[in-house]
mmCIF file of C-alpha atoms in Angstrom:
data_model
loop_
_atom_site.group_PDB
_atom_site.id
_atom_site.type_symbol
_atom_site.label_atom_id
_atom_site.label_comp_id
_atom_site.label_asym_id
_atom_site.label_seq_id
_atom_site.Cartn_x
_atom_site.Cartn_y
_atom_site.Cartn_z
ATOM 1 C CA MET A 1 205.226 7.873 -5.361
ATOM 2 C CA THR A 2 208.924 7.993 -6.220
ATOM 3 C CA LYS A 3 210.670 11.017 -7.699
ATOM 4 C CA GLU A 4 211.089 9.192 -11.022
ATOM 5 C CA THR A 5 207.381 8.367 -11.237
ATOM 6 C CA LYS A 6 206.464 11.972 -10.487
ATOM 7 C CA ILE A 7 208.767 13.395 -13.157
ATOM 8 C CA THR A 8 207.775 10.905 -15.879
ATOM 9 C CA LEU A 9 204.110 11.468 -15.028
ATOM 10 C CA GLY A 10 204.734 15.206 -15.331
ATOM 11 C CA ILE A 11 206.359 14.751 -18.746
ATOM 12 C CA CYS A 12 203.458 12.562 -19.902
ATOM 13 C CA LEU A 13 200.844 15.050 -18.711
ATOM 14 C CA ALA A 14 202.724 17.977 -20.288
ATOM 15 C CA SER A 15 202.963 16.077 -23.595
ATOM 16 C CA ILE A 16 199.267 15.191 -23.524
ATOM 17 C CA ALA A 17 198.403 18.833 -22.754
ATOM 18 C CA LEU A 18 200.619 19.921 -25.665
ATOM 19 C CA PHE A 19 198.934 17.359 -27.919
ATOM 20 C CA ILE A 20 195.428 18.510 -26.970
ATOM 21 C CA GLY A 21 196.522 22.142 -27.330
ATOM 22 C CA PHE A 22 197.766 21.468 -30.855
ATOM 23 C CA ILE A 23 194.508 19.726 -31.760
ATOM 24 C CA TYR A 24 192.469 22.731 -30.579
ATOM 25 C CA TYR A 25 194.822 25.121 -32.353
ATOM 26 C CA TYR A 26 194.645 23.094 -35.560
ATOM 27 C CA LYS A 27 190.852 22.856 -35.463
ATOM 28 C CA ALA A 28 190.559 26.577 -34.700
ATOM 29 C CA THR A 29 192.822 27.595 -37.582
ATOM 30 C CA ASN A 30 191.306 25.093 -40.034
ATOM 31 C CA PRO A 31 187.618 25.425 -39.231
ATOM 32 C CA THR A 32 186.067 24.776 -42.618
ATOM 33 C CA ILE A 33 186.068 21.144 -43.534
ATOM 34 C CA VAL A 34 184.243 21.569 -46.820
ATOM 35 C CA LYS A 35 181.657 18.858 -47.308
ATOM 36 C CA VAL A 36 180.656 19.755 -50.839
ATOM 37 C CA VAL A 37 183.408 21.298 -52.924
ATOM 38 C CA ASP A 38 182.489 24.113 -55.289
ATOM 39 C CA SER A 39 182.046 22.749 -58.809
ATOM 40 C CA GLN A 40 184.042 25.715 -60.162
ATOM 41 C CA VAL A 41 187.067 24.323 -58.326
ATOM 42 C CA LEU A 42 186.437 20.721 -59.348
ATOM 43 C CA VAL A 43 185.623 21.201 -63.015
ATOM 44 C CA ARG A 44 187.292 23.810 -65.190
ATOM 45 C CA GLU A 45 186.114 24.623 -68.669
ATOM 46 C CA ASP A 46 189.233 23.112 -70.223
ATOM 47 C CA SER A 47 189.349 20.039 -67.939
ATOM 48 C CA GLN A 48 189.486 16.683 -69.696
ATOM 49 C CA LYS A 49 186.037 15.148 -69.375
ATOM 50 C CA ILE A 50 183.667 12.538 -70.685
ATOM 51 C CA ILE A 51 180.278 14.209 -70.606
ATOM 52 C CA SER A 52 177.067 12.440 -69.653
ATOM 53 C CA LYS A 53 174.632 12.142 -72.536
ATOM 54 C CA THR A 54 171.486 12.083 -70.428
ATOM 55 C CA ASP A 55 171.492 14.437 -67.471
ATOM 56 C CA ASP A 56 173.871 15.970 -64.943
ATOM 57 C CA LYS A 57 172.829 13.698 -62.091
ATOM 58 C CA LEU A 58 176.304 12.185 -61.701
ATOM 59 C CA THR A 59 179.633 13.980 -61.922
ATOM 60 C CA LEU A 60 182.734 12.081 -60.915
ATOM 61 C CA VAL A 61 185.959 14.049 -60.606
ATOM 62 C CA GLU A 62 189.244 12.261 -60.097
ATOM 63 C CA PHE A 63 192.454 13.940 -59.010
ATOM 64 C CA ALA A 64 195.179 11.562 -60.084
ATOM 65 C CA ASP A 65 198.812 11.183 -60.968
ATOM 66 C CA PHE A 66 199.755 8.998 -63.927
ATOM 67 C CA GLU A 67 202.839 7.770 -62.031
ATOM 68 C CA CYS A 68 201.019 6.907 -58.802
ATOM 69 C CA GLU A 69 200.577 3.179 -58.242
ATOM 70 C CA ALA A 70 197.350 3.603 -56.328
ATOM 71 C CA CYS A 71 195.936 5.548 -59.294
ATOM 72 C CA LYS A 72 196.952 2.719 -61.588
ATOM 73 C CA ALA A 73 195.206 0.319 -59.205
ATOM 74 C CA ALA A 74 192.078 2.491 -59.304
ATOM 75 C CA HIS A 75 192.148 2.739 -63.119
ATOM 76 C CA PRO A 76 190.186 -0.507 -63.735
ATOM 77 C CA LEU A 77 187.517 0.720 -61.295
ATOM 78 C CA VAL A 78 187.172 3.971 -63.252
ATOM 79 C CA LYS A 79 186.958 2.023 -66.501
ATOM 80 C CA LYS A 80 184.289 -0.229 -64.993
ATOM 81 C CA ILE A 81 182.257 2.775 -63.827
ATOM 82 C CA LEU A 82 182.560 4.425 -67.239
ATOM 83 C CA LYS A 83 181.409 1.206 -68.911
ATOM 84 C CA ASP A 84 178.590 0.360 -66.507
ATOM 85 C CA TYR A 85 177.213 3.895 -66.358
ATOM 86 C CA ASP A 86 178.057 4.817 -69.936
ATOM 87 C CA GLY A 87 176.237 7.959 -70.958
ATOM 88 C CA ARG A 88 174.808 8.539 -67.505
ATOM 89 C CA ILE A 89 177.915 9.893 -65.797
ATOM 90 C CA THR A 90 180.247 12.810 -66.406
ATOM 91 C CA TYR A 91 183.826 11.898 -65.606
ATOM 92 C CA VAL A 92 186.447 14.604 -65.160
ATOM 93 C CA PHE A 93 190.166 13.948 -64.923
ATOM 94 C CA ARG A 94 192.326 16.438 -63.008
ATOM 95 C CA ASN A 95 196.092 16.253 -62.618
ATOM 96 C CA PHE A 96 197.731 16.032 -59.224
ATOM 97 C CA PRO A 97 201.383 15.203 -60.032
ATOM 98 C CA LEU A 98 203.563 13.969 -57.168
ATOM 99 C CA HIS A 99 206.399 11.988 -58.760
ATOM 100 C CA GLY A 100 209.418 12.569 -60.991
ATOM 101 C CA ASN A 101 207.795 11.921 -64.370
ATOM 102 C CA SER A 102 204.241 12.855 -63.374
ATOM 103 C CA VAL A 103 204.239 16.314 -64.926
ATOM 104 C CA LEU A 104 205.762 15.033 -68.165
ATOM 105 C CA ALA A 105 203.167 12.249 -68.287
ATOM 106 C CA ALA A 106 200.373 14.753 -67.681
ATOM 107 C CA LYS A 107 201.750 16.972 -70.464
ATOM 108 C CA THR A 108 201.957 13.931 -72.766
ATOM 109 C CA ALA A 109 198.291 13.134 -72.176
ATOM 110 C CA GLU A 110 197.286 16.762 -72.751
ATOM 111 C CA ALA A 111 199.368 16.929 -75.923
ATOM 112 C CA ALA A 112 197.626 13.766 -77.138
ATOM 113 C CA GLY A 113 194.342 15.404 -76.202
ATOM 114 C CA GLU A 114 195.114 18.206 -78.618
ATOM 115 C CA GLN A 115 194.841 15.589 -81.367
ATOM 116 C CA GLY A 116 191.719 14.059 -79.836
ATOM 117 C CA LYS A 117 193.518 11.113 -78.230
ATOM 118 C CA PHE A 118 193.593 12.125 -74.554
ATOM 119 C CA TRP A 119 191.710 9.071 -73.283
ATOM 120 C CA GLU A 120 193.738 6.682 -75.384
ATOM 121 C CA MET A 121 196.954 8.148 -73.951
ATOM 122 C CA TYR A 122 195.403 8.153 -70.463
ATOM 123 C CA ASP A 123 194.814 4.391 -70.758
ATOM 124 C CA LYS A 124 198.262 3.793 -72.207
ATOM 125 C CA LEU A 125 200.043 5.708 -69.448
ATOM 126 C CA PHE A 126 198.269 3.832 -66.677
ATOM 127 C CA GLU A 127 198.467 0.422 -68.323
ATOM 128 C CA ASN A 128 202.203 0.755 -69.018
ATOM 129 C CA GLN A 129 203.111 2.510 -65.770
ATOM 130 C CA LEU A 130 205.477 -0.281 -64.713
ATOM 131 C CA GLU A 131 207.546 0.451 -67.805
ATOM 132 C CA TRP A 132 208.132 4.149 -67.085
ATOM 133 C CA GLY A 133 207.194 4.797 -63.449
ATOM 134 C CA GLU A 134 209.686 5.498 -60.629
ATOM 135 C CA LYS A 135 212.451 6.462 -63.049
ATOM 136 C CA SER A 136 214.916 9.226 -62.258
ATOM 137 C CA THR A 137 215.308 10.361 -65.866
ATOM 138 C CA PRO A 138 212.624 11.994 -68.046
ATOM 139 C CA GLN A 139 210.774 9.330 -70.035
ATOM 140 C CA THR A 140 210.279 11.503 -73.119
ATOM 141 C CA GLY A 141 211.443 8.774 -75.517
ATOM 142 C CA LEU A 142 209.008 6.204 -74.211
ATOM 143 C CA PHE A 143 206.129 8.684 -74.238
ATOM 144 C CA SER A 144 206.952 9.507 -77.851
ATOM 145 C CA THR A 145 206.712 5.790 -78.648
ATOM 146 C CA TYR A 146 203.239 5.733 -77.094
ATOM 147 C CA ALA A 147 202.288 8.737 -79.189
ATOM 148 C CA LEU A 148 203.557 6.970 -82.294
ATOM 149 C CA GLU A 149 201.579 3.846 -81.410
ATOM 150 C CA LEU A 150 198.453 5.956 -81.101
ATOM 151 C CA GLY A 151 199.055 7.326 -84.566
ATOM 152 C CA LEU A 152 199.586 10.917 -83.494
ATOM 153 C CA ASP A 153 201.113 13.525 -85.739
ATOM 154 C CA MET A 154 204.581 13.429 -84.186
ATOM 155 C CA GLU A 155 205.657 16.896 -85.280
ATOM 156 C CA LYS A 156 202.561 18.399 -83.734
ATOM 157 C CA PHE A 157 202.902 16.216 -80.639
ATOM 158 C CA LYS A 158 206.529 17.223 -80.038
ATOM 159 C CA THR A 159 205.744 20.901 -80.542
ATOM 160 C CA SER A 160 202.899 20.707 -78.015
ATOM 161 C CA LEU A 161 205.080 18.838 -75.539
ATOM 162 C CA ASN A 162 207.977 21.273 -75.788
ATOM 163 C CA SER A 163 205.878 24.407 -75.840
ATOM 164 C CA ASN A 164 205.126 24.169 -72.125
ATOM 165 C CA ASP A 165 201.538 25.087 -72.925
ATOM 166 C CA TYR A 166 200.171 22.706 -70.374
ATOM 167 C CA ALA A 167 202.413 23.533 -67.428
ATOM 168 C CA ASP A 168 200.010 26.225 -66.194
ATOM 169 C CA LYS A 169 196.992 23.980 -66.624
ATOM 170 C CA ILE A 170 198.615 21.145 -64.659
ATOM 171 C CA GLN A 171 199.731 23.545 -61.948
ATOM 172 C CA ARG A 172 196.211 24.979 -61.729
ATOM 173 C CA ASP A 173 194.786 21.463 -61.486
ATOM 174 C CA GLN A 174 197.049 20.785 -58.536
ATOM 175 C CA LYS A 175 196.147 24.093 -56.889
ATOM 176 C CA ASP A 176 192.432 23.313 -57.302
ATOM 177 C CA GLY A 177 193.106 19.902 -55.776
ATOM 178 C CA VAL A 178 194.707 21.441 -52.707
ATOM 179 C CA THR A 179 191.758 23.869 -52.408
ATOM 180 C CA ALA A 180 189.360 20.934 -52.660
ATOM 181 C CA GLY A 181 191.223 19.125 -49.870
ATOM 182 C CA VAL A 182 193.157 16.596 -51.924
ATOM 183 C CA LYS A 183 196.016 15.169 -49.889
ATOM 184 C CA GLY A 184 196.906 12.126 -51.920
ATOM 185 C CA THR A 185 196.071 10.411 -55.148
ATOM 186 C CA PRO A 186 193.688 9.145 -56.315
ATOM 187 C CA THR A 187 191.006 11.333 -54.729
ATOM 188 C CA PHE A 188 187.474 11.073 -56.048
ATOM 189 C CA PHE A 189 184.661 13.604 -55.765
ATOM 190 C CA LEU A 190 181.181 12.422 -56.593
ATOM 191 C CA ASN A 191 178.852 15.376 -57.089
ATOM 192 C CA GLY A 192 181.288 17.510 -55.113
ATOM 193 C CA LYS A 193 181.635 15.120 -52.185
ATOM 194 C CA LYS A 194 184.874 13.324 -51.449
ATOM 195 C CA VAL A 195 184.243 9.581 -51.738
ATOM 196 C CA ASN A 196 186.424 6.614 -50.847
ATOM 197 C CA PRO A 197 187.189 4.562 -54.008
ATOM 198 C CA ASN A 198 185.784 1.425 -52.362
ATOM 199 C CA GLU A 199 182.430 3.139 -51.849
ATOM 200 C CA LEU A 200 182.160 4.756 -55.269
ATOM 201 C CA ILE A 201 179.801 2.237 -56.851
ATOM 202 C CA ASN A 202 177.523 2.161 -53.786
ATOM 203 C CA GLU A 203 177.367 5.944 -53.743
ATOM 204 C CA ILE A 204 176.601 6.095 -57.475
ATOM 205 C CA GLU A 205 173.783 3.575 -56.998
ATOM 206 C CA LYS A 206 172.401 5.595 -54.083
ATOM 207 C CA ILE A 207 172.287 8.758 -56.188
ATOM 208 C CA LEU A 208 170.691 6.958 -59.120
ATOM 209 C CA LYS A 209 167.955 5.553 -56.868
ATOM 210 C CA GLN A 210 167.040 9.021 -55.525
ATOM 211 C CA MET B 1 226.489 20.045 -14.198
ATOM 212 C CA LYS B 2 227.690 16.458 -14.664
ATOM 213 C CA LYS B 3 225.534 15.286 -11.810
ATOM 214 C CA PHE B 4 222.559 17.196 -13.138
ATOM 215 C CA LEU B 5 223.004 15.615 -16.576
ATOM 216 C CA LYS B 6 223.546 12.177 -15.083
ATOM 217 C CA ASN B 7 220.281 12.445 -13.163
ATOM 218 C CA ASN B 8 218.176 14.045 -15.885
ATOM 219 C CA ILE B 9 219.447 13.121 -19.330
ATOM 220 C CA LEU B 10 217.096 10.146 -19.620
ATOM 221 C CA TYR B 11 214.138 12.425 -18.920
ATOM 222 C CA VAL B 12 215.173 14.555 -21.901
ATOM 223 C CA ALA B 13 215.389 11.449 -24.100
ATOM 224 C CA PHE B 14 212.015 10.216 -22.802
ATOM 225 C CA ALA B 15 210.356 13.588 -23.401
ATOM 226 C CA GLN B 16 211.837 13.781 -26.898
ATOM 227 C CA ALA B 17 210.635 10.272 -27.816
ATOM 228 C CA LEU B 18 207.177 10.972 -26.386
ATOM 229 C CA VAL B 19 206.817 14.292 -28.233
ATOM 230 C CA ALA B 20 208.056 12.670 -31.453
ATOM 231 C CA MET B 21 205.525 9.859 -31.089
ATOM 232 C CA MET B 22 202.639 12.215 -30.366
ATOM 233 C CA GLY B 23 203.777 14.593 -33.105
ATOM 234 C CA SER B 24 203.801 11.833 -35.721
ATOM 235 C CA LEU B 25 200.338 10.722 -34.584
ATOM 236 C CA PHE B 26 199.159 14.340 -34.797
ATOM 237 C CA PHE B 27 200.342 14.619 -38.407
ATOM 238 C CA SER B 28 198.728 11.373 -39.504
ATOM 239 C CA GLU B 29 195.577 11.174 -37.391
ATOM 240 C CA ILE B 30 194.622 14.825 -36.899
ATOM 241 C CA MET B 31 196.076 16.538 -39.970
ATOM 242 C CA GLY B 32 195.359 13.481 -42.122
ATOM 243 C CA LEU B 33 198.820 13.381 -43.740
ATOM 244 C CA PRO B 34 199.516 9.772 -44.724
ATOM 245 C CA PRO B 35 202.948 8.483 -43.590
ATOM 246 C CA CYS B 36 205.300 7.302 -46.329
ATOM 247 C CA VAL B 37 207.252 4.027 -46.146
ATOM 248 C CA LEU B 38 210.362 5.582 -44.598
ATOM 249 C CA CYS B 39 208.184 7.416 -42.042
ATOM 250 C CA TRP B 40 206.777 4.043 -40.998
ATOM 251 C CA TYR B 41 210.260 2.602 -40.540
ATOM 252 C CA GLN B 42 211.172 5.562 -38.362
ATOM 253 C CA ARG B 43 208.002 5.116 -36.325
ATOM 254 C CA ILE B 44 208.977 1.488 -35.756
ATOM 255 C CA CYS B 45 212.218 2.746 -34.199
ATOM 256 C CA MET B 46 210.806 5.700 -32.262
ATOM 257 C CA TYR B 47 207.685 4.276 -30.593
ATOM 258 C CA PRO B 48 209.416 1.507 -28.588
ATOM 259 C CA LEU B 49 211.926 4.074 -27.327
ATOM 260 C CA VAL B 50 209.141 5.718 -25.321
ATOM 261 C CA ALA B 51 208.516 2.508 -23.376
ATOM 262 C CA ILE B 52 212.226 1.651 -23.075
ATOM 263 C CA PHE B 53 213.146 5.080 -21.692
ATOM 264 C CA LEU B 54 210.163 5.024 -19.331
ATOM 265 C CA MET B 55 211.091 1.622 -17.902
ATOM 266 C CA GLY B 56 214.749 2.628 -17.744
ATOM 267 C CA ILE B 57 213.857 5.647 -15.643
ATOM 268 C CA LEU B 58 211.334 3.919 -13.378
ATOM 269 C CA PHE B 59 213.594 0.919 -12.681
ATOM 270 C CA LYS B 60 216.774 3.029 -12.612
ATOM 271 C CA ASP B 61 218.269 0.705 -15.191
ATOM 272 C CA LYS B 62 221.817 1.852 -16.016
ATOM 273 C CA ASN B 63 221.842 -0.586 -18.959
ATOM 274 C CA VAL B 64 218.957 1.136 -20.701
ATOM 275 C CA TYR B 65 221.302 2.401 -23.423
ATOM 276 C CA ARG B 66 221.912 -1.206 -24.495
ATOM 277 C CA TYR B 67 218.287 -1.601 -25.545
ATOM 278 C CA ALA B 68 217.728 1.929 -26.741
ATOM 279 C CA PHE B 69 220.895 2.500 -28.782
ATOM 280 C CA PRO B 70 220.138 0.036 -31.606
ATOM 281 C CA LEU B 71 216.693 1.523 -32.187
ATOM 282 C CA SER B 72 217.877 5.094 -31.901
ATOM 283 C CA LEU B 73 220.827 4.619 -34.258
ATOM 284 C CA LEU B 74 218.759 2.664 -36.761
ATOM 285 C CA GLY B 75 216.147 5.418 -36.697
ATOM 286 C CA LEU B 76 218.873 8.029 -37.108
ATOM 287 C CA GLY B 77 220.240 6.197 -40.138
ATOM 288 C CA ILE B 78 216.806 6.011 -41.780
ATOM 289 C CA ALA B 79 216.146 9.667 -40.942
ATOM 290 C CA ILE B 80 219.441 10.726 -42.566
ATOM 291 C CA TYR B 81 218.607 8.671 -45.659
ATOM 292 C CA HIS B 82 215.083 10.135 -45.773
ATOM 293 C CA ASN B 83 216.430 13.696 -45.579
ATOM 294 C CA LEU B 84 218.949 13.014 -48.339
ATOM 295 C CA LEU B 85 216.081 11.862 -50.547
ATOM 296 C CA TYR B 86 213.778 14.659 -49.476
ATOM 297 C CA TYR B 87 216.296 17.389 -50.233
ATOM 298 C CA LYS B 88 217.174 15.660 -53.512
ATOM 299 C CA ILE B 89 220.788 14.911 -52.544
ATOM 300 C CA LEU B 90 220.036 11.280 -53.426
ATOM 301 C CA PRO B 91 217.863 10.478 -56.464
ATOM 302 C CA GLU B 92 214.358 9.272 -55.648
ATOM 303 C CA SER B 93 214.658 6.218 -57.897
ATOM 304 C CA ILE B 94 216.568 4.278 -55.270
ATOM 305 C CA ALA B 95 213.991 5.046 -52.571
ATOM 306 C CA PRO B 96 211.996 2.040 -51.411
ATOM 307 C CA CYS B 97 208.715 3.890 -52.009
ATOM 308 C CA THR B 98 206.801 1.999 -54.589
ATOM 309 C CA SER B 99 203.243 2.486 -53.456
ATOM 310 C CA GLY B 100 201.089 5.060 -51.761
ATOM 311 C CA VAL B 101 202.757 8.244 -50.666
ATOM 312 C CA SER B 102 206.132 9.168 -52.072
ATOM 313 C CA CYS B 103 208.870 9.761 -49.498
ATOM 314 C CA THR B 104 209.668 13.084 -51.128
ATOM 315 C CA THR B 105 206.134 14.453 -51.146
ATOM 316 C CA LYS B 106 206.316 17.922 -49.605
ATOM 317 C CA PHE B 107 203.290 18.349 -47.392
ATOM 318 C CA PHE B 108 204.322 21.536 -45.627
ATOM 319 C CA GLU B 109 207.263 23.610 -44.520
ATOM 320 C CA TRP B 110 207.048 25.638 -41.330
ATOM 321 C CA PHE B 111 209.022 28.889 -41.454
ATOM 322 C CA GLY B 112 210.257 27.788 -44.854
ATOM 323 C CA PHE B 113 212.574 25.039 -43.623
ATOM 324 C CA ILE B 114 211.022 22.892 -40.866
ATOM 325 C CA THR B 115 209.734 19.742 -42.540
ATOM 326 C CA ILE B 116 208.529 16.391 -41.199
ATOM 327 C CA PRO B 117 211.732 14.495 -42.197
ATOM 328 C CA LEU B 118 213.850 17.226 -40.608
ATOM 329 C CA MET B 119 211.886 16.980 -37.358
ATOM 330 C CA ALA B 120 212.388 13.211 -37.348
ATOM 331 C CA LEU B 121 216.125 13.680 -37.893
ATOM 332 C CA VAL B 122 216.326 16.120 -34.981
ATOM 333 C CA ALA B 123 214.341 13.728 -32.757
ATOM 334 C CA PHE B 124 216.641 10.755 -33.435
ATOM 335 C CA SER B 125 219.718 12.967 -33.086
ATOM 336 C CA VAL B 126 218.522 14.133 -29.663
ATOM 337 C CA THR B 127 217.733 10.617 -28.400
ATOM 338 C CA SER B 128 221.063 9.294 -29.714
ATOM 339 C CA LEU B 129 223.006 12.189 -28.191
ATOM 340 C CA CYS B 130 221.235 11.719 -24.854
ATOM 341 C CA LEU B 131 222.173 8.044 -24.900
ATOM 342 C CA VAL B 132 225.821 8.844 -25.646
ATOM 343 C CA ILE B 133 225.910 11.302 -22.739
ATOM 344 C CA PHE B 134 224.112 8.810 -20.477
ATOM 345 C CA TYR B 135 226.590 6.086 -21.408
ATOM 346 C CA LYS B 136 229.637 8.294 -20.818
ATOM 347 C CA LEU B 137 228.395 9.556 -17.469
ATOM 348 C CA ASN B 138 227.488 6.084 -16.249
ATOM 349 C CA LYS B 139 230.481 4.327 -17.759
ATOM 350 C CA ASN B 140 232.419 4.074 -14.504
ATOM 351 C CA SER B 141 229.574 2.620 -12.488
ATOM 352 C CA ASN B 142 228.829 0.158 -15.307
ATOM 353 C CA ASP B 143 232.476 -0.904 -15.505
ATOM 354 C CA GLN B 144 232.580 -1.486 -11.763
ATOM 355 C CA ARG B 145 229.471 -3.626 -11.919
ATOM 356 C CA ASN B 146 230.760 -5.683 -14.849
#
């Protein structure tokens, strides 16, 4: 074995040892991988929700960002679930803002919610995301147009938006998301368990068959 | 000192590339942090460097800098750009992140300042600096051969 081979082998082994050491350290310091997240963390009293009319067999919580493209892509799936399981599922929307206009969009939806139009604004924000997403300037004007289109009382809407009332709520949503193990958006929890969006319908069917 | 550097600088570059590769895999596969678009571009530059440095060392190839420099400098450029975005020196709107994870998402900060983009910048700076030193120290022997 040449000197070069010995040294490079040594470096490789040291790196692998370091890698394994980090894995053990990480696992030791993060021991609790919560399988079922506490419902207190997932659903707050003032969270925006569509409540099941029959029983509490199914609760779907989504942590999402109105500006996230993956959330926009998942939006039709959520709509389909809400339509197909209408009245049999409780759907809860939690904010997890990650982009430039995400917080403003979340505030816009909450402000619309104050006038009973949260879900209409929720649809509008996702459906028109291409129009306002990934912009470096605040999209207040465009959001006001959406509010106008939804027939909101504009004085009331602007007051709610400027009052910063919802900043704490949005921040708390995000904190709850981190506690629940949310690392990206959208993240879905079905009855407290994190579920891949592609498996949502299968999982719902499984629970309904039980 | 010169002789020591001449004989060992490639090992430093190799170790740095290897640690950077394993570190990035640790963040994505163990910690579950999804890489953003710019992180992927930097991975494309860093991972081949491990193999290039390894072969350069094992075959005592004095021309190894010719293959490694383009990747290392390209990676360095992307890392600088990523850091400018991350620390909001450049506006995010011109970032090529249109889906998935944003390039400015702050996952964690060790000791209040060590972030993933900063680590990538340091890694590419080290490999590039090692290559510059390697080139300078081997310049004469290369010139003679050419």
